[in-house]
Coordinates of C-alpha atoms (C1' of nucleotides) in Angstrom, one line a residue:
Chain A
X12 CA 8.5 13.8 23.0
X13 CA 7.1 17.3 23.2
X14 CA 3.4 17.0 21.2
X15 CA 1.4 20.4 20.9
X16 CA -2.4 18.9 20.0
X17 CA -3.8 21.5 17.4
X18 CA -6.9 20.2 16.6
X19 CA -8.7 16.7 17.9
X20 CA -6.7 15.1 14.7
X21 CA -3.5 16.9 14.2
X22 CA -0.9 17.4 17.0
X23 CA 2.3 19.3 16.5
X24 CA 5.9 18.2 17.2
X25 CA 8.2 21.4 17.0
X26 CA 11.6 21.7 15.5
X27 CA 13.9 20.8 17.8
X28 CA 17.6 19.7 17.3
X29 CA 18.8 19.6 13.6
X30 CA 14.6 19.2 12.1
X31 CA 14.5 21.2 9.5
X32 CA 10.6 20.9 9.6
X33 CA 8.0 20.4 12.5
X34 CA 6.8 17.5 12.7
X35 CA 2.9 16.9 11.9
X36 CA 0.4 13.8 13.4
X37 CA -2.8 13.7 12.2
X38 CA -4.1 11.0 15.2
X39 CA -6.6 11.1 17.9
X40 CA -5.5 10.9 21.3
X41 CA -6.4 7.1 21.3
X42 CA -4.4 6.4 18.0
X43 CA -1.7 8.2 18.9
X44 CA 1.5 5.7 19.7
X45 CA 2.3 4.9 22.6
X46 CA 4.9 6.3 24.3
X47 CA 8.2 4.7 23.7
X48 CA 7.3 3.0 20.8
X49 CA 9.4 4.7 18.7
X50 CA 7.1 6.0 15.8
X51 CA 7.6 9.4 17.2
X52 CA 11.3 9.5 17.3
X53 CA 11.2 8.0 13.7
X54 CA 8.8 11.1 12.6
X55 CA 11.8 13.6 14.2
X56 CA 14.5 11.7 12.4
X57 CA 13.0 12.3 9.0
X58 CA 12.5 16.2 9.8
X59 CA 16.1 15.8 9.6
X60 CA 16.4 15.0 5.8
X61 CA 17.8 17.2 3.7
X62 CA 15.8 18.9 1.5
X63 CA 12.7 18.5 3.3
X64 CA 9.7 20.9 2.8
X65 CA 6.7 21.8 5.0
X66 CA 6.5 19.1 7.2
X67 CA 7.2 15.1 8.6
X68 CA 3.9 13.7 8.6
X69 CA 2.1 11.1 9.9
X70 CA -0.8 9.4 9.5
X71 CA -3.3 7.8 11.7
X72 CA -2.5 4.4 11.4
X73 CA 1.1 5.4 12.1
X74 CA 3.1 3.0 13.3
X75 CA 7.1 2.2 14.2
X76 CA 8.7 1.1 10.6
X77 CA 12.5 0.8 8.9
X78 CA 14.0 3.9 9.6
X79 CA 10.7 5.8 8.7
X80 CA 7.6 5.0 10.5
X81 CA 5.1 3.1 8.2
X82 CA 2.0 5.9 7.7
X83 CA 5.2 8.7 7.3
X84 CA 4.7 11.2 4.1
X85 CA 7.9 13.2 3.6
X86 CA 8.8 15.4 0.6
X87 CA 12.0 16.9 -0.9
X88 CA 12.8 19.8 -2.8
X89 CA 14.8 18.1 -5.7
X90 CA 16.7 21.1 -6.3
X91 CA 17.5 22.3 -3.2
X92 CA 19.5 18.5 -2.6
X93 CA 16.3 17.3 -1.5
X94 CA 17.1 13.7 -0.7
X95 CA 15.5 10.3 -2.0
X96 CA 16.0 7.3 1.1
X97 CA 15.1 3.6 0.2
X98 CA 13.3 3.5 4.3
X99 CA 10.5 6.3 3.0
X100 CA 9.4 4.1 0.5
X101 CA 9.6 0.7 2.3
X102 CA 10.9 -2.9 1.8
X103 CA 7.6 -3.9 -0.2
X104 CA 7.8 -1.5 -3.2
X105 CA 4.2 -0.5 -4.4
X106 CA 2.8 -2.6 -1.9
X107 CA -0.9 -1.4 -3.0
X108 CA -4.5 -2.0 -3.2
X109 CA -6.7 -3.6 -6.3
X110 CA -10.5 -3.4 -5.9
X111 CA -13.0 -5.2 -8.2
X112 CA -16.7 -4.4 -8.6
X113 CA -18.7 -7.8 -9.5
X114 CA -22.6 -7.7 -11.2
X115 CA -23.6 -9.7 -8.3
X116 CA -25.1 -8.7 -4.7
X117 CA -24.4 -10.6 -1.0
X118 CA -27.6 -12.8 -1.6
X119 CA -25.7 -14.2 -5.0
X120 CA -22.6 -14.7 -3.1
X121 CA -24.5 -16.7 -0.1
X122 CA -25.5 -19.1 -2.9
X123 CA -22.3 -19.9 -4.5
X124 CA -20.0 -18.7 -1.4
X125 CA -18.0 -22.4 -1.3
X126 CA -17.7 -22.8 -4.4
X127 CA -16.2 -19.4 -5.3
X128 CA -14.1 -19.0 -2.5
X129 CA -12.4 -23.2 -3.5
X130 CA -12.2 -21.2 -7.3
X131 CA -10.3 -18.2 -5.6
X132 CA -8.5 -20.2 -3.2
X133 CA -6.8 -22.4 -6.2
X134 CA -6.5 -19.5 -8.8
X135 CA -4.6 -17.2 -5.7
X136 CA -0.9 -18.5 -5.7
X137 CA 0.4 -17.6 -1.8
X138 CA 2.3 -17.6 1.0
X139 CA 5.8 -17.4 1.6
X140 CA 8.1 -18.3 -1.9
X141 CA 7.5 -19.7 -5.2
X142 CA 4.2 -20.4 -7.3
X143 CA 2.6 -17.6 -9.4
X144 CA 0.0 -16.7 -11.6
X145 CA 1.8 -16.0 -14.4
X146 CA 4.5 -18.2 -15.9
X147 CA 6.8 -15.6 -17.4
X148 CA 9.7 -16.4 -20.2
X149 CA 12.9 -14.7 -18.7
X150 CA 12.3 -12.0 -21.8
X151 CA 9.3 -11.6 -20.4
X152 CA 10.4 -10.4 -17.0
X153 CA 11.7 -7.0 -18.8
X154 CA 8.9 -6.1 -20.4
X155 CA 7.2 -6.2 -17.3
X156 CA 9.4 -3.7 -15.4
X157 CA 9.3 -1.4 -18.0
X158 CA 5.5 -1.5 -19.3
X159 CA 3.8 -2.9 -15.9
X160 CA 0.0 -3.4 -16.2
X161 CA 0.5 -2.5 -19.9
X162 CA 2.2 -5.5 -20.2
X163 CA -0.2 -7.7 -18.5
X164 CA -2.8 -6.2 -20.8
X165 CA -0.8 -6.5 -24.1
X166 CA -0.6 -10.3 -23.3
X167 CA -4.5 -11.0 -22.7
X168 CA -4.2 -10.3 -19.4
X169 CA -6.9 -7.5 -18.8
X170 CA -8.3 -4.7 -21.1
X171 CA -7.7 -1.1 -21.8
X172 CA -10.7 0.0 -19.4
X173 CA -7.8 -1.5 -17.0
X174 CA -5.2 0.9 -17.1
X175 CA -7.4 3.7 -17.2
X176 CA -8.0 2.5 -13.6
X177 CA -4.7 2.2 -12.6
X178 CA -2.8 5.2 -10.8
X179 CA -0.2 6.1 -13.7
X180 CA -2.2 4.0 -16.6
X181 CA -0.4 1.5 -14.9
X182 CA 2.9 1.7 -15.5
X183 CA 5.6 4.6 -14.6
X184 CA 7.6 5.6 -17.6
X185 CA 11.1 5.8 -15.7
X186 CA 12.0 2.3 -14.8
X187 CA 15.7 1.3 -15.7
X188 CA 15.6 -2.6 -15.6
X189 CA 19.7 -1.5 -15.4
X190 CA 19.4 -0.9 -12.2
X191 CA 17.8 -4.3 -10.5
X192 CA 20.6 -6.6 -10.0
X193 CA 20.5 -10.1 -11.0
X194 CA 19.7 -11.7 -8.0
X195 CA 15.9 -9.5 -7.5
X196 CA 15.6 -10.3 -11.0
X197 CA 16.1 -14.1 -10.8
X198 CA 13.7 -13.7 -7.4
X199 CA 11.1 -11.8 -9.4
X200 CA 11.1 -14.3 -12.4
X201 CA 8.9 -16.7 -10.3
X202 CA 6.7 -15.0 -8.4
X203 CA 4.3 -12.4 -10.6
X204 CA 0.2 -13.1 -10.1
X205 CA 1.2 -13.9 -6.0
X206 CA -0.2 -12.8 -3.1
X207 CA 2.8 -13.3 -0.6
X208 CA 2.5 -13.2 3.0
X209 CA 1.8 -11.3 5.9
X210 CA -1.3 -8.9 5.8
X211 CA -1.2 -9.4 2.3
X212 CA -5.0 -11.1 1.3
X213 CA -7.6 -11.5 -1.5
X214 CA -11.0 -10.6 -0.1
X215 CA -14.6 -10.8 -1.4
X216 CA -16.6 -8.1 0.4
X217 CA -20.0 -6.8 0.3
X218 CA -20.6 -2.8 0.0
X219 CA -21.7 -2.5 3.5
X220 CA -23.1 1.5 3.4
X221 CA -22.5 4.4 0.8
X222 CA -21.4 7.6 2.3
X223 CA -21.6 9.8 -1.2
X224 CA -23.9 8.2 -3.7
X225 CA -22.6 9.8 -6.6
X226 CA -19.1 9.6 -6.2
X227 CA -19.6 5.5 -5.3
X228 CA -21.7 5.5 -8.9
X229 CA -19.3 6.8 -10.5
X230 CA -16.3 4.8 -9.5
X231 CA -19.1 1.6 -9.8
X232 CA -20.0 0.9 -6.7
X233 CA -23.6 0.7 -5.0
X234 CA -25.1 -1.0 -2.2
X235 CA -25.0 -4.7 -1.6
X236 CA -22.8 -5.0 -4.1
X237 CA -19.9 -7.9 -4.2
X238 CA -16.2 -6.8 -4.7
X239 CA -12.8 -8.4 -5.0
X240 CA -10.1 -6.4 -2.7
X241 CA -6.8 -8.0 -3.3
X242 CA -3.9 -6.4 -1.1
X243 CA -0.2 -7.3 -2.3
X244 CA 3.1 -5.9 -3.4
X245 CA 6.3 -6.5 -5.3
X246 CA 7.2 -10.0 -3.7
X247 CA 11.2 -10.9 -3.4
X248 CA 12.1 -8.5 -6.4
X249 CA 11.1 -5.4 -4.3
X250 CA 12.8 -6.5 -1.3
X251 CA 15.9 -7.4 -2.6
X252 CA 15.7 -4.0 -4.4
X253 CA 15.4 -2.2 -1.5
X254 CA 17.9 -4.5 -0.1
X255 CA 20.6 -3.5 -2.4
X256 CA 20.2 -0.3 -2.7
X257 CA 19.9 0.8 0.8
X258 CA 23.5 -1.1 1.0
X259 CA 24.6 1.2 -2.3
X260 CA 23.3 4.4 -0.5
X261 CA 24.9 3.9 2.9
X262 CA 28.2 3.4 1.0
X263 CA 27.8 6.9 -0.8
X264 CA 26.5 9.0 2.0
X265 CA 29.8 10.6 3.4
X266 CA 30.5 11.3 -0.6
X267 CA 27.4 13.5 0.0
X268 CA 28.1 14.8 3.1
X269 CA 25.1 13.6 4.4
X270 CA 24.5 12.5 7.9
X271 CA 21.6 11.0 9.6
X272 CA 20.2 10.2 12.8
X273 CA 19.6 6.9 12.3
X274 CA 21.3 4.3 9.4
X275 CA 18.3 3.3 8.1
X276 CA 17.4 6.3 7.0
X277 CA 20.1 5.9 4.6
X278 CA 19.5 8.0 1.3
X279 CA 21.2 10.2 -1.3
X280 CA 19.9 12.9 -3.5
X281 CA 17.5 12.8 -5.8
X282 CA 19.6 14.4 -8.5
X283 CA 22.7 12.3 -7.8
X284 CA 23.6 8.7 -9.7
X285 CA 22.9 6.8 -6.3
X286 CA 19.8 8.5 -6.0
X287 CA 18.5 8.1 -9.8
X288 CA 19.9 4.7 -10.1
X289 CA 17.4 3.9 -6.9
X290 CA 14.6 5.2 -8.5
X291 CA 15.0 3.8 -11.7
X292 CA 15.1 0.1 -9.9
X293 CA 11.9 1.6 -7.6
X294 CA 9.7 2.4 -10.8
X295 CA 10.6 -1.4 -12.0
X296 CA 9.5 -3.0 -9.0
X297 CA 6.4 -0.3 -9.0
X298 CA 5.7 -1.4 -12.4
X299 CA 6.5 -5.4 -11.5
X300 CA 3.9 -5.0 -8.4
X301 CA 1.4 -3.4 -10.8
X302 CA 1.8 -6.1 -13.3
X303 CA 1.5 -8.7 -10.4
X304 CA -2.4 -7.2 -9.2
X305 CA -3.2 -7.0 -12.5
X306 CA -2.7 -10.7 -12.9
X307 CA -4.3 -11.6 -9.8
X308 CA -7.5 -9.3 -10.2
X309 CA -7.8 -11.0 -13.8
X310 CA -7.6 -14.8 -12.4
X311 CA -10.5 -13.7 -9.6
X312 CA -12.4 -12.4 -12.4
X313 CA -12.5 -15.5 -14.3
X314 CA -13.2 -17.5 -11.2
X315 CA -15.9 -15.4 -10.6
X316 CA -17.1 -15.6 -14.3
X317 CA -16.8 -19.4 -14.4
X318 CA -19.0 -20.0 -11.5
X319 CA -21.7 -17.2 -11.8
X320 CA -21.6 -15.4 -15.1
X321 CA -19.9 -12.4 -14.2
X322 CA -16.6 -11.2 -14.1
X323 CA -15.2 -8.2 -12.4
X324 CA -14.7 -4.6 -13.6
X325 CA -12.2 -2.4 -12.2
X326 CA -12.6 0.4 -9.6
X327 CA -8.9 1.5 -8.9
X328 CA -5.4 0.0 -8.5
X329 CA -3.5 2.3 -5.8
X330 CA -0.1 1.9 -4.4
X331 CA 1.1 3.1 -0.6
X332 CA 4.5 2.1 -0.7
X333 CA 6.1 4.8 -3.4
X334 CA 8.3 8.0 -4.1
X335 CA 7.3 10.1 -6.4
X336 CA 8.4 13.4 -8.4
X337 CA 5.3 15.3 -8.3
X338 CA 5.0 19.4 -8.7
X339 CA 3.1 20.9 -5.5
X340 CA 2.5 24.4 -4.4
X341 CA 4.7 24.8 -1.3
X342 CA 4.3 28.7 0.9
X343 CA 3.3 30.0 -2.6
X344 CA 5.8 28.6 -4.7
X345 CA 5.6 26.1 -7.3
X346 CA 8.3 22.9 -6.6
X347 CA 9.5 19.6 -8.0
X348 CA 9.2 17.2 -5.2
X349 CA 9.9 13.9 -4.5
X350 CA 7.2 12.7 -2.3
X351 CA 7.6 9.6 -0.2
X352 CA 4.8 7.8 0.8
X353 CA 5.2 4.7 3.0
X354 CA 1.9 3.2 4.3
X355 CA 0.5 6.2 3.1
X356 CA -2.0 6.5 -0.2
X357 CA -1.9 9.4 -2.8
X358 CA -5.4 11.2 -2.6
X359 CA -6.2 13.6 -6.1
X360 CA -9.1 16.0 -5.2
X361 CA -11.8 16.5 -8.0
X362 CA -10.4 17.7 -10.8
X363 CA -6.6 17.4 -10.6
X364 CA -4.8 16.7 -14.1
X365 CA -3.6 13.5 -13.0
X366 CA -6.7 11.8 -13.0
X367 CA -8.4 10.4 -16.0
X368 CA -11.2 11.7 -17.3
X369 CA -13.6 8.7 -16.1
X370 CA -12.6 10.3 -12.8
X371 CA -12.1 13.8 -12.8
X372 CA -15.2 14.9 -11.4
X373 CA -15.3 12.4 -8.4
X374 CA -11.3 12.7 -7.4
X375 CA -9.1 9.6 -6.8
X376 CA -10.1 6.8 -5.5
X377 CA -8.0 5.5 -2.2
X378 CA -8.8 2.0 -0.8
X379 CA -7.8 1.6 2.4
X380 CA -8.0 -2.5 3.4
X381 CA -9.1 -3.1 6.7
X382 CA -7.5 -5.9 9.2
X383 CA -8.7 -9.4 8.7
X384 CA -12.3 -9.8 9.6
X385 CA -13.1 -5.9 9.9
X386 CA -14.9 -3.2 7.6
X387 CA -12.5 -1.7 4.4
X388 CA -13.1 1.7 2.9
X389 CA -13.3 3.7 0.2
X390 CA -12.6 6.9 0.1
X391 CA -11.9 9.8 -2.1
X392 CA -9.4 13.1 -2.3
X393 CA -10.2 16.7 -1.4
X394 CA -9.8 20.1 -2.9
X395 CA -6.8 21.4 -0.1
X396 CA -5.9 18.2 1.1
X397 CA -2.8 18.4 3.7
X398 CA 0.9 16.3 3.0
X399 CA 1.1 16.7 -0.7
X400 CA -2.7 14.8 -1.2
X401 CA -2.1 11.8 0.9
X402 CA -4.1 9.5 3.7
X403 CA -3.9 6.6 5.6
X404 CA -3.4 3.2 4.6
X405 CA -5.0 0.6 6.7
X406 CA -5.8 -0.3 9.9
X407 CA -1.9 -0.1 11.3
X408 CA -0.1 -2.5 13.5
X409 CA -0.1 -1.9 17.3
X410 CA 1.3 -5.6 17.6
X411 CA 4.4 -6.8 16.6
X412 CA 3.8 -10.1 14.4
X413 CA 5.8 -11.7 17.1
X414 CA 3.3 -10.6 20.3
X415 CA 0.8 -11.7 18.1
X416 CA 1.8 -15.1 17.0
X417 CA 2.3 -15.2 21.3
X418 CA -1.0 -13.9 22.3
X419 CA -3.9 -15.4 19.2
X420 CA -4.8 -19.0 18.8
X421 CA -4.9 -19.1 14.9
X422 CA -7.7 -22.4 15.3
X423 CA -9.9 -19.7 17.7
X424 CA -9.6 -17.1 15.2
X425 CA -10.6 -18.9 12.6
X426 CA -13.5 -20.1 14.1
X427 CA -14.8 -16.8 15.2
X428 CA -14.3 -15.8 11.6
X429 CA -16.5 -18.6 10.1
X430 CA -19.0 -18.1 12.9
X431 CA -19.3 -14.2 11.5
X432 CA -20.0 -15.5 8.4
X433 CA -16.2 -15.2 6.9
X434 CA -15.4 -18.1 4.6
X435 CA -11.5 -18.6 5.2
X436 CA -8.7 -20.1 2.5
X437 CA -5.6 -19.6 5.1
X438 CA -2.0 -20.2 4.2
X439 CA -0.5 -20.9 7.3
X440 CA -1.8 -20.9 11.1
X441 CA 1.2 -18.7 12.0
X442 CA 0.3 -16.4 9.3
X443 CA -3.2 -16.2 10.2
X444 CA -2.3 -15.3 13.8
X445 CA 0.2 -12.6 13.5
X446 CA -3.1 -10.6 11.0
X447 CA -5.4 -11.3 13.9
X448 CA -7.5 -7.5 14.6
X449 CA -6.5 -7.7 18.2
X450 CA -3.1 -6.9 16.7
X451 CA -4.4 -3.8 15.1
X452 CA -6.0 -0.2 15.6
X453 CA -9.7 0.1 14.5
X454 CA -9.9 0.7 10.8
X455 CA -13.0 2.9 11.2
X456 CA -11.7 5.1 14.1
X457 CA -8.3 5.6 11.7
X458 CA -10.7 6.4 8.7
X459 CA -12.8 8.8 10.6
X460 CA -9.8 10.5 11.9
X461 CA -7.9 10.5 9.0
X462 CA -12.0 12.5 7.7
X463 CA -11.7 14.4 10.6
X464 CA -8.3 15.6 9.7
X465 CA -9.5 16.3 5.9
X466 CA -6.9 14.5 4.9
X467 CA -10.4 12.9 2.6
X468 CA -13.7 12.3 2.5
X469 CA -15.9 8.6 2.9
X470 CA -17.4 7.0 -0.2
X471 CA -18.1 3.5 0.7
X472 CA -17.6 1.1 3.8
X473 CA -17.2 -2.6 2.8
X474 CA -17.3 -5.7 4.9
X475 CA -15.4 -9.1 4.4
X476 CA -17.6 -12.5 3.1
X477 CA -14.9 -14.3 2.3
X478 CA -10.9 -14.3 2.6
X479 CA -7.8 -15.7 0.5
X480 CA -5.2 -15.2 3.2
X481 CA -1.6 -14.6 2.0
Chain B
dA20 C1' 7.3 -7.0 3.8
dT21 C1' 11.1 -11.0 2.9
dG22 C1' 14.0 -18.0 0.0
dT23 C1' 11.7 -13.9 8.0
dG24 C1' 18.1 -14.5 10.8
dC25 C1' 25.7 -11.7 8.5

DNA sequence: ATGTGC
């Protein structure tokens, strides 16, 4: 693999083969994958989708995923055929990021760090299968694919403020409930106001350093300060989504006559009944894993209320799992795109339309969860940010959660986490093991590459006190 | 990521 380095944070893959686009890596030499992993090649294949406009990124906590690599951004021109494919948005549909901003500094939290952490560890439904916040009627379940967070709230669950700090007022308006088959439904029903597994957590952090004191001010953030992080998605209904569909789009590809380097890329276009029947079951499970942190972030604010007097407010709710139809200026021209993000967050500059007004001065904010026991960030968009507005999304794997599992004692890591002063609620040793931070790239070194890029800009650098470990 | 594998 042929990589032309540009700058110190963007390197070059030229078209080659049947890409229809270069492909573009915004890494450093260090987080660049190694060779033969695979995340490369996967950055290739999608330069191969049809429709595809200006480039296949990638972003610096790239790593080998389903067909696309997790960290890829790719976007179609809807009415040039531009394609829609199940692998660019990922099995965990709106797999996002919630963060809470608590009346409370570290020295509050040091005296009632026990107790809240037993109060969050109860109120946080996890691990693998059943057992959720909520308790939904199957009538119930509907409403919650359609409306979202607005759901939540309409029931009690959260207030207005809320959705006005939730990307899309959260909720997107095209969900067809028609389109998630029975079987994600009955595996949805269970599980909304749960964490899950895997790298999926509830944190309590402490605001660590501010980088921009008014844009942390305005999106309520300052220093000391306690906060809630919770990182989860869209549970068994969003993978068997995925599931089906990527089945249903393989069938209709030849119908298409669309071919693709690799099967898991499987996809069909946007405008087509394969393709709008996938997004309509995509904006459900969107909406169902907005409705599911909405939950969650209201049971840690009561915990938090019942034990010291105050709850949490808000700062953003942000997906990085998602495909989107989103107009962007493309070699002067204005286009409909659909915008794939996988392991990749939407980043609005200052002033886009998009944002509400509470926001429109500071841009979007895009939280970006570190790996278990390391620093999270904040961050905000930029005027001229690259791949249609998007960033990383985390630290990134350079582990498999099977070299992990062989290579961490989960009892070691937990102490060495206690010792730093990390109270731990696990779920399973396994589980704690395969998130240990040997199995991942340095958040900080992605987020200062990912700056470095201008891809976005720092806002706030938080640090773990306490985790609820899905 | 996922009632972790058809």
């Amino acid at each position: 693999m042929e990589l032309v380095e540009e700058t110190p944070y963007r390197f070059r893959i030229d078209r080659h083969g049947d890409m229809r686009v270069p492909g573009v890596v915004f890494a450093s030499h260090r987080l660049l994958p190694s060779a033969g992993d695979g995340a490369l090649e996967q950055v290739v294949n999608v330069a191969t989708l049809r429709g595809i406009v200006g480039a296949s990124y990638a972003m610096p906590d790239m790593h080998w995923g389903y067909g696309f690599p997790i960290g890829g951004v790719a976007a179609t021109d809807v009415a040039r055929g531009g394609v829609v494919s199940p692998g660019g948005v990922g099995f965990d549909i709106s797999c996002g990021v919630r963060l809470l901003a608590a009346d409370l500094d570290r020295a509050d939290f040091r005296r009632f760090g026990e107790r809240i952490m037993d109060g969050l560890g109860r109120a946080t439904p996890r691990g693998p299968g059943r057992g959720a916040v909520w308790q939904l009627p199957r009538a119930g379940l509907e409403h919650v694919l359609l409306e979202g967070s607005r759901y939540a709230v309409a029931r009690g669950r959260g207030t207005q403020r809320d959705l006005e700090r939730c990307e899309d007022g959260g909720a997107l308006d095209n969900a067809d409930p028609g389109q998630v088959s029975a079987r994600a439904a009955a595996r949805g029903l269970g599980q909304v106001g749960s964490l899950g597994s895997g790298n999926h957590f509830l944190e309590v952090q402490a605001v660590d350093e501010i980088y921009d004191r008014d844009v942390a001010e305005t999106f309520g953030l300052h220093p000391d300060q306690v906060c809630v992080m919770i990182h989860c998605g869209s549970r068994g209904l969003g993978h068997q989504i995925c599931t089906d569909h990527v089945r249903a789009m393989d069938a209709t590809m030849a119908d298409h006559s669309l071919t693709v380097p690799d099967r898991q890329l499987a996809c069909a276009p946007v405008d087509s009944r394969a393709g709008r029947a996938y997004l309509g079951a995509m904006a459900a499970a969107a909406n169902y894993a907005r409705a599911n942190r909405q939950v969650l972030g209201v049971a840690a604010s009561d915990v938090l209320r019942e034990i010291t007097g105050h709850g949490l407010e808000l700062v953003y709710d942000i997906s990085h799992n998602m495909a989107k139809i989103e107009q962007h200026e493309v070699a002067g021209r204005q286009l409909t795109l659909c915008v794939h993000r996988k392991g990749a967050t939407r980043a609005l500059p200052p002033g886009h339309p998009d944002l509400p007004p509470s926001l429109r001065n500071a841009g979007q904010p895009v939280l970006i969860p570190g790996s278990m026991g390391t620093a999270s960030y904040v961050l905000t968009g930029i005027p001229g940010g690259e791949a249609f507005f998007s960033t990383c999304h985390g630290a990134g794997r350079t582990q498999s959660r099977h070299q992990a599992v062989k290579s961490v004692d989960a009892r070691a890591l937990r102490r060495d986490l206690e010792r730093g002063g990390i109270l731990v609620r696990g779920s399973s040793a396994r589980g704690l093991a395969e998130e240990a931070p040997t199995a991942y790239k340095d958040v900080d070194e992605v987020v200062a590459v990912a700056e470095g890029a201008g891809l976005c800009r720092r806002v706030a650098r938080l640090v773990p006190l306490g985790v609820v470990k899905g």
